[in-house]
PDB file of C-alpha atoms in Angstrom:
ATOM      1  CA  LYS P   1      37.822   9.107 -94.952  1.00 84.00           C
ATOM      2  CA  ALA P   2      36.964   5.509 -94.272  1.00 90.00           C
ATOM      3  CA  ALA P   3      34.138   3.029 -94.540  1.00 87.00           C
ATOM      4  CA  MET P   4      32.102   2.904 -91.326  1.00 88.00           C
ATOM      5  CA  GLN P   5      30.182  -0.294 -91.951  1.00 82.00           C
ATOM      6  CA  GLY P   6      30.769  -3.695 -93.472  1.00 83.00           C
ATOM      7  CA  ASP P   7      33.476  -6.343 -93.542  1.00 85.00           C
ATOM      8  CA  SER P   8      36.227  -3.952 -94.722  1.00 92.00           C
ATOM      9  CA  ALA P   9      35.333  -1.098 -92.345  1.00 93.00           C
ATOM     10  CA  ALA P  10      37.920  -1.900 -89.624  1.00 94.00           C
ATOM     11  CA  GLU P  11      40.701  -2.213 -92.209  1.00 95.00           C
ATOM     12  CA  SER P  12      39.517   0.979 -93.937  1.00 96.00           C
ATOM     13  CA  ILE P  13      39.594   2.909 -90.643  1.00 96.00           C
ATOM     14  CA  ILE P  14      43.048   1.509 -89.787  1.00 96.00           C
ATOM     15  CA  ASN P  15      44.344   2.596 -93.219  1.00 96.00           C
ATOM     16  CA  ALA P  16      42.886   6.085 -92.694  1.00 96.00           C
ATOM     17  CA  LEU P  17      44.580   6.249 -89.268  1.00 97.00           C
ATOM     18  CA  LEU P  18      47.909   5.163 -90.800  1.00 96.00           C
ATOM     19  CA  SER P  19      47.552   7.870 -93.441  1.00 96.00           C
ATOM     20  CA  ILE P  20      46.902  10.469 -90.731  1.00 96.00           C
ATOM     21  CA  HIS P  21      49.803   9.117 -88.658  1.00 96.00           C
ATOM     22  CA  ASN P  22      52.153   9.650 -91.623  1.00 95.00           C
ATOM     23  CA  GLN P  23      51.144  13.328 -91.679  1.00 94.00           C
ATOM     24  CA  SER P  24      50.484  13.745 -87.958  1.00 91.00           C
ATOM     25  CA  ASP P  25      52.019  17.219 -87.865  1.00 92.00           C
ATOM     26  CA  GLN P  26      49.045  18.430 -89.908  1.00 95.00           C
ATOM     27  CA  TYR P  27      46.399  17.203 -87.455  1.00 95.00           C
ATOM     28  CA  ASP P  28      45.311  18.217 -83.970  1.00 94.00           C
ATOM     29  CA  LEU P  29      42.927  15.329 -83.422  1.00 95.00           C
ATOM     30  CA  VAL P  30      41.041  12.546 -85.163  1.00 97.00           C
ATOM     31  CA  VAL P  31      37.290  12.130 -85.029  1.00 96.00           C
ATOM     32  CA  ILE P  32      35.648   8.763 -85.609  1.00 95.00           C
ATOM     33  CA  ILE P  33      31.882   9.142 -85.853  1.00 93.00           C
ATOM     34  CA  ARG P  34      29.076   7.001 -87.109  1.00 92.00           C
ATOM     35  CA  GLY P  35      25.382   7.320 -86.579  1.00 87.00           C
ATOM     36  CA  GLY P  36      23.305   4.595 -85.021  1.00 80.00           C
ATOM     37  CA  GLY P  37      22.406   1.293 -86.501  1.00 76.00           C
ATOM     38  CA  SER P  38      22.066  -2.299 -85.535  1.00 80.00           C
ATOM     39  CA  GLN P  39      24.699  -4.001 -83.400  1.00 82.00           C
ATOM     40  CA  ILE P  40      25.943  -5.837 -86.488  1.00 80.00           C
ATOM     41  CA  ASP P  41      26.491  -2.471 -88.241  1.00 81.00           C
ATOM     42  CA  LEU P  42      28.697  -1.380 -85.322  1.00 90.00           C
ATOM     43  CA  ASP P  43      30.694  -4.620 -84.983  1.00 90.00           C
ATOM     44  CA  CYS P  44      33.658  -3.192 -86.899  1.00 92.00           C
ATOM     45  CA  PHE P  45      34.299  -0.853 -83.940  1.00 94.00           C
ATOM     46  CA  ASP P  46      34.900  -3.888 -81.694  1.00 94.00           C
ATOM     47  CA  HIS P  47      37.760  -5.126 -83.918  1.00 93.00           C
ATOM     48  CA  TYR P  48      40.938  -5.839 -81.925  1.00 96.00           C
ATOM     49  CA  GLU P  49      43.453  -4.349 -84.413  1.00 96.00           C
ATOM     50  CA  LEU P  50      41.384  -1.192 -84.785  1.00 97.00           C
ATOM     51  CA  ALA P  51      41.201  -0.834 -80.992  1.00 96.00           C
ATOM     52  CA  ALA P  52      44.985  -1.354 -80.726  1.00 97.00           C
ATOM     53  CA  HIS P  53      45.620   1.394 -83.299  1.00 97.00           C
ATOM     54  CA  ILE P  54      43.212   3.788 -81.569  1.00 97.00           C
ATOM     55  CA  ALA P  55      44.683   3.110 -78.109  1.00 96.00           C
ATOM     56  CA  GLN P  56      48.272   3.748 -79.285  1.00 95.00           C
ATOM     57  CA  PHE P  57      47.567   6.637 -81.622  1.00 97.00           C
ATOM     58  CA  PRO P  58      49.817   9.675 -80.987  1.00 96.00           C
ATOM     59  CA  ILE P  59      47.039  12.166 -81.677  1.00 96.00           C
ATOM     60  CA  PRO P  60      43.874  12.304 -79.522  1.00 97.00           C
ATOM     61  CA  ILE P  61      40.997  10.361 -81.042  1.00 97.00           C
ATOM     62  CA  LEU P  62      37.395  11.315 -80.283  1.00 97.00           C
ATOM     63  CA  THR P  63      34.617   8.827 -80.916  1.00 96.00           C
ATOM     64  CA  GLY P  64      30.903   9.311 -81.289  1.00 94.00           C
ATOM     65  CA  ILE P  65      29.550   5.967 -82.443  1.00 93.00           C
ATOM     66  CA  GLY P  66      25.941   4.928 -82.590  1.00 87.00           C
ATOM     67  CA  HIS P  67      23.179   5.910 -80.228  1.00 86.00           C
ATOM     68  CA  GLU P  68      23.477   6.913 -76.578  1.00 83.00           C
ATOM     69  CA  ARG P  69      23.011   3.297 -75.474  1.00 85.00           C
ATOM     70  CA  ASP P  70      25.742   1.930 -77.762  1.00 84.00           C
ATOM     71  CA  GLU P  71      29.286   1.339 -76.525  1.00 89.00           C
ATOM     72  CA  THR P  72      32.105  -0.166 -78.565  1.00 93.00           C
ATOM     73  CA  ILE P  73      35.674  -1.215 -77.824  1.00 95.00           C
ATOM     74  CA  ALA P  74      36.804   1.756 -79.977  1.00 95.00           C
ATOM     75  CA  ASP P  75      34.923   4.050 -77.563  1.00 95.00           C
ATOM     76  CA  LEU P  76      36.597   2.465 -74.555  1.00 96.00           C
ATOM     77  CA  VAL P  77      40.163   2.938 -75.863  1.00 97.00           C
ATOM     78  CA  ALA P  78      39.676   6.356 -77.458  1.00 97.00           C
ATOM     79  CA  HIS P  79      41.102   9.501 -75.899  1.00 97.00           C
ATOM     80  CA  THR P  80      37.601  10.946 -75.541  1.00 95.00           C
ATOM     81  CA  LYS P  81      34.355   9.016 -75.885  1.00 95.00           C
ATOM     82  CA  LEU P  82      31.160  10.869 -76.649  1.00 95.00           C
ATOM     83  CA  LYS P  83      27.811   9.206 -77.090  1.00 92.00           C
ATOM     84  CA  THR P  84      26.825  10.348 -80.590  1.00 92.00           C
ATOM     85  CA  PRO P  85      28.147  12.230 -83.610  1.00 94.00           C
ATOM     86  CA  THR P  86      26.026  15.175 -82.483  1.00 93.00           C
ATOM     87  CA  ALA P  87      27.693  15.074 -79.069  1.00 94.00           C
ATOM     88  CA  VAL P  88      31.109  15.152 -80.804  1.00 96.00           C
ATOM     89  CA  ALA P  89      30.051  18.208 -82.812  1.00 96.00           C
ATOM     90  CA  GLU P  90      28.790  19.956 -79.665  1.00 96.00           C
ATOM     91  CA  PHE P  91      32.024  19.081 -77.816  1.00 96.00           C
ATOM     92  CA  LEU P  92      34.177  20.465 -80.645  1.00 96.00           C
ATOM     93  CA  LEU P  93      32.080  23.610 -80.981  1.00 97.00           C
ATOM     94  CA  SER P  94      32.248  24.257 -77.248  1.00 96.00           C
ATOM     95  CA  GLY P  95      36.033  23.798 -77.402  1.00 95.00           C
ATOM     96  CA  TYR P  96      36.312  26.221 -80.314  1.00 94.00           C
ATOM     97  CA  SER P  97      34.073  28.673 -78.483  1.00 97.00           C
ATOM     98  CA  ALA P  98      36.166  28.438 -75.302  1.00 97.00           C
ATOM     99  CA  PHE P  99      39.353  28.898 -77.348  1.00 96.00           C
ATOM    100  CA  GLU P 100      37.835  31.904 -79.106  1.00 97.00           C
ATOM    101  CA  ASP P 101      36.847  33.384 -75.741  1.00 97.00           C
ATOM    102  CA  LYS P 102      40.423  32.936 -74.487  1.00 97.00           C
ATOM    103  CA  LEU P 103      41.759  34.583 -77.652  1.00 97.00           C
ATOM    104  CA  ASP P 104      39.359  37.491 -77.188  1.00 97.00           C
ATOM    105  CA  LEU P 105      40.491  37.877 -73.580  1.00 97.00           C
ATOM    106  CA  CYS P 106      44.159  37.768 -74.625  1.00 98.00           C
ATOM    107  CA  PHE P 107      43.505  40.311 -77.370  1.00 97.00           C
ATOM    108  CA  SER P 108      41.711  42.564 -74.899  1.00 97.00           C
ATOM    109  CA  LYS P 109      44.590  42.343 -72.404  1.00 98.00           C
ATOM    110  CA  LEU P 110      47.141  42.934 -75.144  1.00 98.00           C
ATOM    111  CA  TYR P 111      45.163  45.922 -76.407  1.00 97.00           C
ATOM    112  CA  GLN P 112      44.917  47.351 -72.885  1.00 97.00           C
ATOM    113  CA  LEU P 113      48.623  46.801 -72.158  1.00 98.00           C
ATOM    114  CA  THR P 114      49.593  48.309 -75.504  1.00 98.00           C
ATOM    115  CA  ASN P 115      47.438  51.378 -74.888  1.00 97.00           C
ATOM    116  CA  THR P 116      48.856  51.771 -71.372  1.00 97.00           C
ATOM    117  CA  PHE P 117      52.380  51.501 -72.748  1.00 97.00           C
ATOM    118  CA  ILE P 118      51.679  54.006 -75.529  1.00 97.00           C
ATOM    119  CA  GLN P 119      50.124  56.467 -73.055  1.00 97.00           C
ATOM    120  CA  ALA P 120      53.155  56.141 -70.775  1.00 97.00           C
ATOM    121  CA  GLN P 121      55.480  56.720 -73.725  1.00 97.00           C
ATOM    122  CA  ASP P 122      53.407  59.729 -74.793  1.00 97.00           C
ATOM    123  CA  GLN P 123      53.767  61.171 -71.278  1.00 97.00           C
ATOM    124  CA  GLN P 124      57.488  60.471 -71.323  1.00 97.00           C
ATOM    125  CA  LEU P 125      57.796  62.133 -74.734  1.00 97.00           C
ATOM    126  CA  LEU P 126      55.837  65.152 -73.506  1.00 96.00           C
ATOM    127  CA  LEU P 127      58.192  65.496 -70.532  1.00 96.00           C
ATOM    128  CA  VAL P 128      61.221  65.255 -72.821  1.00 97.00           C
ATOM    129  CA  GLU P 129      59.685  67.838 -75.158  1.00 96.00           C
ATOM    130  CA  GLN P 130      59.034  70.225 -72.253  1.00 96.00           C
ATOM    131  CA  SER P 131      62.546  69.686 -70.955  1.00 96.00           C
ATOM    132  CA  VAL P 132      64.091  70.331 -74.389  1.00 97.00           C
ATOM    133  CA  ARG P 133      61.979  73.468 -74.830  1.00 96.00           C
ATOM    134  CA  SER P 134      62.953  74.730 -71.377  1.00 96.00           C
ATOM    135  CA  LEU P 135      66.647  73.995 -71.911  1.00 96.00           C
ATOM    136  CA  ALA P 136      66.559  75.571 -75.355  1.00 96.00           C
ATOM    137  CA  SER P 137      64.812  78.671 -73.996  1.00 96.00           C
ATOM    138  CA  ASN P 138      67.314  78.959 -71.137  1.00 96.00           C
ATOM    139  CA  LEU P 139      70.222  78.546 -73.555  1.00 96.00           C
ATOM    140  CA  ILE P 140      68.805  81.181 -75.914  1.00 96.00           C
ATOM    141  CA  ASN P 141      68.263  83.605 -73.003  1.00 96.00           C
ATOM    142  CA  SER P 142      71.776  82.987 -71.743  1.00 96.00           C
ATOM    143  CA  GLU P 143      73.271  83.544 -75.181  1.00 96.00           C
ATOM    144  CA  GLU P 144      71.165  86.688 -75.668  1.00 96.00           C
ATOM    145  CA  ASN P 145      72.473  88.017 -72.352  1.00 95.00           C
ATOM    146  CA  THR P 146      76.018  87.190 -73.420  1.00 95.00           C
ATOM    147  CA  LEU P 147      75.437  88.980 -76.739  1.00 96.00           C
ATOM    148  CA  LYS P 148      74.032  92.024 -74.902  1.00 94.00           C
ATOM    149  CA  LEU P 149      77.132  92.084 -72.708  1.00 94.00           C
ATOM    150  CA  TYR P 150      79.361  91.835 -75.798  1.00 94.00           C
ATOM    151  CA  GLN P 151      77.319  94.562 -77.470  1.00 94.00           C
ATOM    152  CA  LYS P 152      77.638  96.786 -74.403  1.00 92.00           C
ATOM    153  CA  ASP P 153      81.405  96.076 -74.203  1.00 91.00           C
ATOM    154  CA  LEU P 154      81.757  96.745 -77.922  1.00 93.00           C
ATOM    155  CA  LYS P 155      79.968 100.120 -77.594  1.00 91.00           C
ATOM    156  CA  SER P 156      82.127 101.045 -74.659  1.00 90.00           C
ATOM    157  CA  LEU P 157      85.325 100.012 -76.437  1.00 90.00           C
ATOM    158  CA  SER P 158      84.284 101.830 -79.601  1.00 89.00           C
ATOM    159  CA  LYS P 159      83.692 105.035 -77.650  1.00 87.00           C
ATOM    160  CA  GLN P 160      87.122 104.684 -76.056  1.00 87.00           C
ATOM    161  CA  VAL P 161      88.780 104.100 -79.420  1.00 87.00           C
ATOM    162  CA  PHE P 162      87.084 107.180 -80.882  1.00 84.00           C
ATOM    163  CA  ARG P 163      88.049 109.276 -77.867  1.00 84.00           C
ATOM    164  CA  ASN P 164      91.627 108.114 -78.084  1.00 82.00           C
ATOM    165  CA  THR P 165      91.842 108.864 -81.793  1.00 78.00           C
ATOM    166  CA  GLU P 166      90.597 112.419 -81.438  1.00 71.00           C
TER     167      GLU P 166
END
């Protein structure tokens, strides 16, 4: 927050920029806006030191100063110059909207890929289940046949033992 008019405005804006610079990891961009007024009201935005700070600032600075016809040195050295505070708001909102659209698209693709992956894994699991059931059934049948053979052999041997003991 800084004064946007008067003799101390340039220094106030520079101090606000220095404060932001000291915490630059917490900011994505800086917006300097001020509605229209007389040329004298906008003179602080033609201040050399303020322009130097804006031009060298590590974070993008957007300006929207005055009316559509106004142009200041701060506008000329800013990362992005927009004509009015309203234009800055529209620019930011369109950026947020575009970002939101991209997020929605990414979410949709992620959702689709996740569903495709889950369906493929379900199919794979179904095949494994069928294979396990088939193998288990074959093993049970084989063991039943082996038991029947043992049972048959046991009956035959028992009959022989009884015959031999008579």
